[in-house]
XYZ file of C-alpha atoms in Angstrom:
461
model
C 114.885 208.170 119.164
C 113.465 207.135 115.824
C 113.722 203.600 114.720
C 111.590 201.115 112.581
C 109.692 198.578 114.705
C 109.516 195.272 112.356
C 106.668 193.186 112.107
C 107.015 189.433 112.268
C 107.557 187.518 109.064
C 104.267 185.659 107.818
C 103.553 181.802 108.430
C 104.720 179.657 105.703
C 100.934 178.376 105.804
C 99.874 182.110 105.069
C 102.149 182.176 102.136
C 100.310 179.017 100.470
C 97.073 181.607 101.592
C 98.455 184.414 99.432
C 99.304 186.317 102.571
C 102.932 186.222 102.316
C 103.348 190.077 101.975
C 105.132 191.451 104.782
C 103.654 194.229 106.895
C 105.087 197.778 106.457
C 107.619 198.967 108.988
C 106.232 201.621 110.940
C 108.515 204.457 112.287
C 107.521 204.962 116.169
C 109.082 206.977 118.654
C 110.362 204.555 121.378
C 113.264 204.557 123.918
C 115.951 202.389 123.015
C 118.227 200.870 125.893
C 121.778 202.222 126.173
C 124.321 199.607 124.675
C 125.372 198.735 128.284
C 121.424 198.073 129.202
C 121.063 196.309 126.154
C 123.986 194.015 126.080
C 123.126 193.312 129.916
C 119.670 192.014 129.052
C 120.463 190.277 126.068
C 123.369 188.109 127.357
C 120.755 187.436 130.343
C 118.263 186.098 127.681
C 120.988 184.264 125.680
C 122.923 182.366 128.961
C 119.784 180.162 129.678
C 121.411 177.533 127.364
C 119.007 175.639 125.269
C 115.902 177.609 126.039
C 114.438 178.902 122.902
C 112.691 182.219 122.570
C 109.121 181.171 121.427
C 107.384 183.777 121.767
C 108.924 187.172 120.416
C 105.744 189.465 121.360
C 105.670 188.800 125.239
C 106.348 191.247 127.702
C 109.197 189.455 129.151
C 111.398 190.064 125.848
C 110.377 193.775 125.050
C 114.260 194.841 125.145
C 115.405 191.985 122.753
C 112.619 193.021 120.462
C 113.458 196.788 120.548
C 117.320 195.760 119.808
C 116.595 193.477 117.150
C 114.068 195.805 115.570
C 116.575 198.141 115.342
C 119.386 195.669 113.981
C 116.478 194.789 111.055
C 116.442 198.439 109.986
C 119.963 197.961 108.713
C 120.691 194.370 108.729
C 117.866 192.307 107.163
C 119.985 189.099 106.800
C 121.003 189.310 110.317
C 117.519 189.372 111.579
C 116.538 186.764 109.279
C 118.892 184.618 110.373
C 117.779 184.874 114.070
C 114.560 183.587 112.876
C 116.469 180.570 111.648
C 116.258 177.734 114.496
C 119.097 175.733 112.653
C 121.174 178.725 113.150
C 119.945 179.638 116.438
C 119.994 176.182 117.958
C 123.269 174.868 116.266
C 121.056 171.716 114.707
C 120.020 171.191 111.337
C 116.838 169.472 109.573
C 118.297 166.168 110.121
C 118.285 166.008 113.422
C 114.516 166.068 113.625
C 113.828 169.510 114.897
C 110.119 170.421 114.957
C 109.803 173.319 112.109
C 106.084 173.462 112.751
C 106.475 176.713 114.763
C 105.908 180.210 113.547
C 109.092 180.455 111.850
C 109.575 177.038 110.637
C 109.920 176.137 106.860
C 111.992 179.279 105.588
C 114.445 177.504 103.805
C 111.635 176.914 101.151
C 111.867 180.112 100.127
C 114.027 180.101 97.138
C 115.745 183.366 98.406
C 116.247 182.161 102.154
C 119.445 180.203 100.800
C 120.864 183.101 99.521
C 120.579 185.536 102.471
C 121.929 182.874 104.797
C 125.208 182.661 102.915
C 125.603 186.195 102.900
C 125.837 185.757 106.674
C 129.738 185.848 107.932
C 130.914 182.951 109.956
C 131.387 185.102 112.871
C 127.890 186.267 112.793
C 126.466 182.846 112.291
C 128.408 181.889 115.477
C 127.093 184.403 117.601
C 123.473 183.513 116.677
C 124.185 179.689 118.122
C 121.852 180.745 121.378
C 122.402 176.972 122.384
C 126.115 177.681 123.173
C 127.512 179.143 126.132
C 128.170 183.023 125.376
C 131.166 184.800 125.583
C 130.057 188.465 127.128
C 132.987 190.019 125.891
C 131.868 188.741 122.144
C 128.276 189.484 122.730
C 128.961 193.164 124.092
C 131.146 193.531 120.563
C 128.363 192.116 118.298
C 125.446 194.333 120.198
C 127.915 197.388 119.857
C 128.921 197.081 116.384
C 126.229 194.809 114.541
C 123.120 195.904 116.333
C 123.381 199.390 117.801
C 125.984 200.855 115.116
C 126.336 197.748 112.146
C 127.160 200.516 109.150
C 130.728 200.445 110.947
C 131.536 196.841 109.670
C 134.423 198.358 107.728
C 135.731 200.547 111.209
C 134.961 197.013 112.989
C 137.560 195.326 110.517
C 140.419 198.111 110.708
C 140.193 197.957 114.393
C 140.804 194.199 114.127
C 143.422 194.760 111.650
C 145.341 197.216 113.589
C 145.195 195.133 116.900
C 146.409 191.989 114.873
C 149.216 194.238 113.438
C 150.094 195.639 116.998
C 150.476 191.842 118.047
C 152.354 190.367 115.282
C 154.776 193.143 114.901
C 155.223 193.859 118.831
C 155.125 197.460 118.234
C 153.650 199.929 121.171
C 152.498 202.568 118.853
C 150.103 202.485 115.809
C 152.295 203.386 113.029
C 151.357 201.214 110.177
C 153.175 201.790 106.749
C 150.863 203.250 104.445
C 151.353 200.328 102.066
C 150.477 197.599 104.372
C 147.873 195.118 103.493
C 146.507 192.302 105.907
C 148.212 189.156 104.720
C 145.187 186.746 103.226
C 145.567 184.088 106.216
C 144.454 186.576 108.770
C 140.878 185.569 109.620
C 138.015 187.495 108.685
C 140.414 190.441 107.528
C 142.681 188.996 105.075
C 143.340 191.876 102.492
C 142.276 194.694 104.482
C 144.073 198.038 103.201
C 145.341 198.461 107.154
C 147.965 201.265 106.409
C 145.368 203.337 104.249
C 142.655 202.769 106.836
C 144.948 204.296 109.538
C 146.076 206.937 107.261
C 142.271 207.720 106.364
C 141.777 208.154 110.437
C 144.290 210.686 110.752
C 143.206 212.735 107.816
C 139.607 212.504 109.649
C 141.067 213.513 113.394
C 143.058 216.359 111.472
C 139.767 217.432 110.015
C 137.810 217.092 113.124
C 135.205 214.746 111.822
C 136.401 211.731 113.796
C 133.801 210.843 116.385
C 135.141 211.208 120.168
C 134.508 207.129 120.776
C 136.673 206.438 117.533
C 139.411 208.606 118.640
C 139.358 207.109 122.300
C 139.612 203.289 120.905
C 142.453 204.254 118.309
C 144.226 205.861 121.313
C 143.611 203.036 123.379
C 145.647 201.138 120.704
C 148.606 203.449 120.637
C 147.183 205.392 117.798
C 150.071 208.151 116.198
C 148.056 210.923 115.252
C 151.177 212.930 113.644
C 153.937 210.610 112.516
C 156.438 213.723 111.749
C 155.461 214.894 115.726
C 156.995 211.041 116.465
C 159.844 211.384 114.510
C 160.600 214.575 115.753
C 160.147 213.011 119.442
C 162.054 209.956 118.816
C 165.194 212.285 117.253
C 165.234 214.702 120.071
C 165.488 211.824 122.627
C 168.388 210.511 120.754
C 169.981 213.855 119.908
C 170.242 214.315 124.097
C 171.520 211.265 124.591
C 174.254 211.580 121.909
C 175.241 215.208 123.231
C 175.348 213.907 126.800
C 178.338 211.510 125.719
C 179.990 213.951 123.540
C 180.615 216.503 126.009
C 177.430 218.488 125.224
C 177.957 218.598 121.528
C 175.243 217.683 119.159
C 177.470 217.837 115.893
C 177.125 214.446 114.777
C 178.814 213.214 110.990
C 176.054 212.562 108.504
C 176.856 208.988 108.945
C 176.693 208.604 112.640
C 174.494 206.163 114.092
C 173.536 206.156 117.849
C 171.765 203.318 119.842
C 170.883 201.837 116.242
C 169.303 205.598 115.221
C 170.536 207.550 112.412
C 171.663 210.412 114.371
C 173.621 211.930 112.021
C 171.156 212.103 108.973
C 168.345 213.448 111.656
C 170.610 216.352 112.606
C 171.618 217.218 109.034
C 167.909 217.693 108.086
C 167.491 219.579 111.297
C 170.401 222.030 110.551
C 168.971 222.279 106.865
C 165.104 223.277 108.168
C 167.094 225.587 110.547
C 168.891 227.554 108.148
C 165.985 227.624 106.166
C 164.056 229.125 108.893
C 166.443 231.362 109.513
C 167.091 232.569 105.709
C 163.186 232.981 105.383
C 162.979 234.997 108.425
C 165.411 237.512 106.949
C 163.653 237.804 103.601
C 160.179 238.329 105.255
C 162.016 241.077 107.728
C 163.264 242.506 104.212
C 159.554 242.788 103.121
C 159.431 240.140 100.655
C 156.099 238.299 100.923
C 154.466 234.992 99.378
C 157.347 233.246 101.336
C 155.803 229.591 102.571
C 156.446 228.078 105.741
C 156.730 224.495 104.490
C 160.329 223.192 105.551
C 160.655 225.509 108.838
C 161.422 224.528 112.249
C 158.964 226.106 114.470
C 160.641 228.027 117.329
C 159.480 225.482 120.203
C 161.991 222.883 118.284
C 164.837 225.486 117.503
C 164.834 226.185 121.544
C 164.673 222.785 122.136
C 167.685 222.130 120.145
C 169.834 225.027 121.144
C 168.857 223.964 124.738
C 170.927 220.604 123.942
C 173.614 222.316 122.424
C 173.739 226.431 121.494
C 176.584 226.149 118.914
C 174.502 222.696 117.105
C 173.855 224.483 113.827
C 176.512 226.680 112.538
C 176.064 229.412 109.827
C 178.776 230.177 107.387
C 180.852 227.008 107.996
C 180.325 223.243 108.189
C 180.081 221.095 111.102
C 183.654 219.640 110.674
C 184.867 222.904 111.557
C 182.690 223.411 114.338
C 183.022 219.880 115.782
C 186.896 220.121 115.751
C 187.198 223.707 117.409
C 184.844 222.415 120.084
C 186.629 219.508 120.675
C 189.849 221.494 120.686
C 188.314 224.521 123.037
C 187.167 221.196 125.338
C 190.657 219.983 125.438
C 191.991 223.306 126.535
C 189.251 223.489 129.225
C 190.176 220.181 130.519
C 194.102 221.819 131.081
C 195.582 220.618 128.057
C 198.083 222.887 125.916
C 197.383 223.703 122.377
C 198.489 220.937 119.911
C 200.962 221.983 117.425
C 202.063 218.659 115.747
C 200.233 216.188 113.734
C 199.086 213.209 115.661
C 199.953 214.530 119.003
C 196.273 214.840 120.306
C 193.571 212.707 118.415
C 189.990 213.072 119.966
C 187.269 211.381 118.576
C 189.048 210.653 115.476
C 189.875 214.292 115.135
C 193.700 215.127 114.833
C 193.644 218.345 116.980
C 197.230 219.069 116.029
C 196.767 219.184 112.165
C 193.541 220.721 112.473
C 195.337 223.977 114.387
C 198.022 224.197 111.910
C 195.353 224.678 108.946
C 193.689 227.230 110.813
C 196.970 229.126 111.234
C 198.241 228.941 107.859
C 194.758 229.262 106.194
C 194.119 232.261 108.356
C 192.711 234.689 105.499
C 190.459 231.975 104.307
C 188.632 232.239 107.377
C 185.444 234.012 107.911
C 185.674 237.255 110.615
C 183.139 235.293 112.810
C 185.772 232.042 112.788
C 188.902 234.293 113.355
C 187.220 235.753 116.102
C 186.600 232.502 117.666
C 190.256 231.352 117.515
C 191.433 234.169 118.830
C 188.863 234.955 121.680
C 188.452 231.268 122.645
C 191.768 229.375 121.568
C 194.338 231.935 121.622
C 194.921 231.223 118.088
C 197.245 233.497 115.913
C 197.773 233.611 111.753
C 201.044 231.717 111.130
C 203.782 234.246 110.180
C 205.869 234.471 106.811
C 208.385 232.303 108.199
C 206.244 229.710 109.476
C 204.343 229.225 105.820
C 205.185 226.364 104.066
C 207.154 226.123 101.168
C 205.007 226.855 97.848
C 203.713 224.032 95.900
C 206.116 223.160 92.909
C 204.711 223.418 89.692
C 204.473 220.268 87.256
C 207.282 221.274 85.129
C 209.572 222.076 88.205
C 208.863 218.628 89.822
C 209.799 216.636 86.480
C 213.048 218.543 86.411
C 213.747 217.460 89.809
C 213.047 213.763 89.271
C 214.650 213.818 85.909
C 217.612 214.833 87.583
C 217.636 212.220 90.014
C 217.069 209.529 87.473
C 220.341 210.685 85.462
C 222.305 210.762 88.546
C 220.910 207.034 89.512
C 221.894 205.984 85.753
C 225.313 207.702 85.815
C 226.227 205.685 89.130
C 224.333 202.295 88.407
C 224.338 202.285 84.519
C 220.904 201.379 84.506
C 217.415 202.642 85.216
C 216.065 199.684 87.225
C 215.253 201.407 90.249
C 213.569 199.795 93.250
C 209.942 200.757 94.160
C 211.172 202.435 97.555
C 214.419 203.965 96.511
C 215.115 207.444 97.490
C 217.763 209.529 95.944
C 219.422 212.246 97.577
C 220.444 215.001 94.941
C 222.465 217.544 96.871
C 220.448 217.221 100.158
C 216.966 216.996 98.333
C 215.590 213.221 98.933
C 213.947 212.293 96.251
C 211.115 209.457 95.613
C 212.996 207.976 92.408
C 211.613 204.401 92.362
C 208.096 206.370 92.816
C 208.827 208.314 90.393
C 209.848 205.578 87.641
C 206.694 203.593 88.426
C 204.441 206.618 87.763
C 205.802 206.971 84.819
C 205.605 203.818 83.461
C 201.947 203.513 84.426
C 201.326 207.261 82.664
C 203.555 206.077 79.524
C 200.282 206.542 77.152
C 200.152 210.229 78.335
C 203.424 211.476 78.438
C 204.780 213.944 76.011
C 207.095 212.798 73.487
C 210.126 215.036 75.124
C 209.770 213.500 78.452
C 209.519 209.996 76.959
C 212.323 210.622 75.015
C 214.590 211.797 77.900
C 213.943 208.873 79.899
C 214.434 206.692 76.545
C 218.269 208.270 76.872
C 218.773 206.475 80.366
C 217.723 203.151 79.091
C 213.688 203.427 80.860
C 212.208 199.711 80.624
C 208.472 200.291 79.792
């Protein structure tokens, strides 16, 4: 592998002699130790307490020299901090440290202070060799700062993602796109973590994300496809809901199950399934250029049908399908077909009212619905003698109510009718109290003739 071999910086006295220029960095072919070996050897060097590295060109430090040489090619500031004894030994100039060594008096260089300011606090801390080294911290330092220093942005992203998991308690790395690390997160405040995670998904989909990064993200619980995870969650809840509802996956749109909006999820799945079926018919008819966006894959259709074959009715709404299935389940359990309102209520559905409505509205049903009612429930259309009376027209209803008002006035001498009063007009029970109250509320919209009819009876508006 090619890497630059750094030459040592000139002694300050040589600067005074005009020999302060840096030697050329020469590319040589050398074998770089693996990250594990480099870390082990570097940690062995650093774990010897206050022992200072005074001879950086001796054979004992060949491995360290190679590692630091590779580092200097990418990060000049860090390698120069290694040469600063104050950073290395955690002692300042005021402690009387001997600065006559080969790397002494570097602070006299006008640019040295500015370089040290560029070092992060974390890097400076790791470079204090007199302190006991944490092997994990050293391993991370060597891996991310020496072996692969250009990955600083990646490292900050990993740190921010790890902190997000810890703070939220999540086990999956599904960071909202707009999430930015709070400023009080040390070292990563302001990091656009949501955008960073989205970028990694995009790189992974394009096949450009390195395998080691894929493994590191997956170790954190990375969700490569948010849509796939949402589908898996919804399907699990759908199975639970169907198990508790006699095998039916027909929740109302507002239904919530175990805190999950299963009604909305199922509604969206039905819309996608119907789009899939409709587009398939169009393609079969020879139409071209039909996009597949928004359609359900065959595997997902099969998964939903395995839960409930009738989960997505075609041609009618799920309210009809749900009540039909509830009535069918009632009959299979040994019940009788309900015929009266309020007789049988299951899961909030009045089966008697529904059965009566189907029989009286038979002609409005689709042929497939009629077949289901006949073959499964044994229903037949209502006969003429069972049909409800025709609805009265507005004029007929007004004449009926006015006749009741006149009868009441003739008997009582006034038209002050109690709100709940029922007037019997030749066997026809009329809600006269309600009629009078409604007339008062609608006085501004009554035509002159109807208002005059009530005025004649002493109506008090």
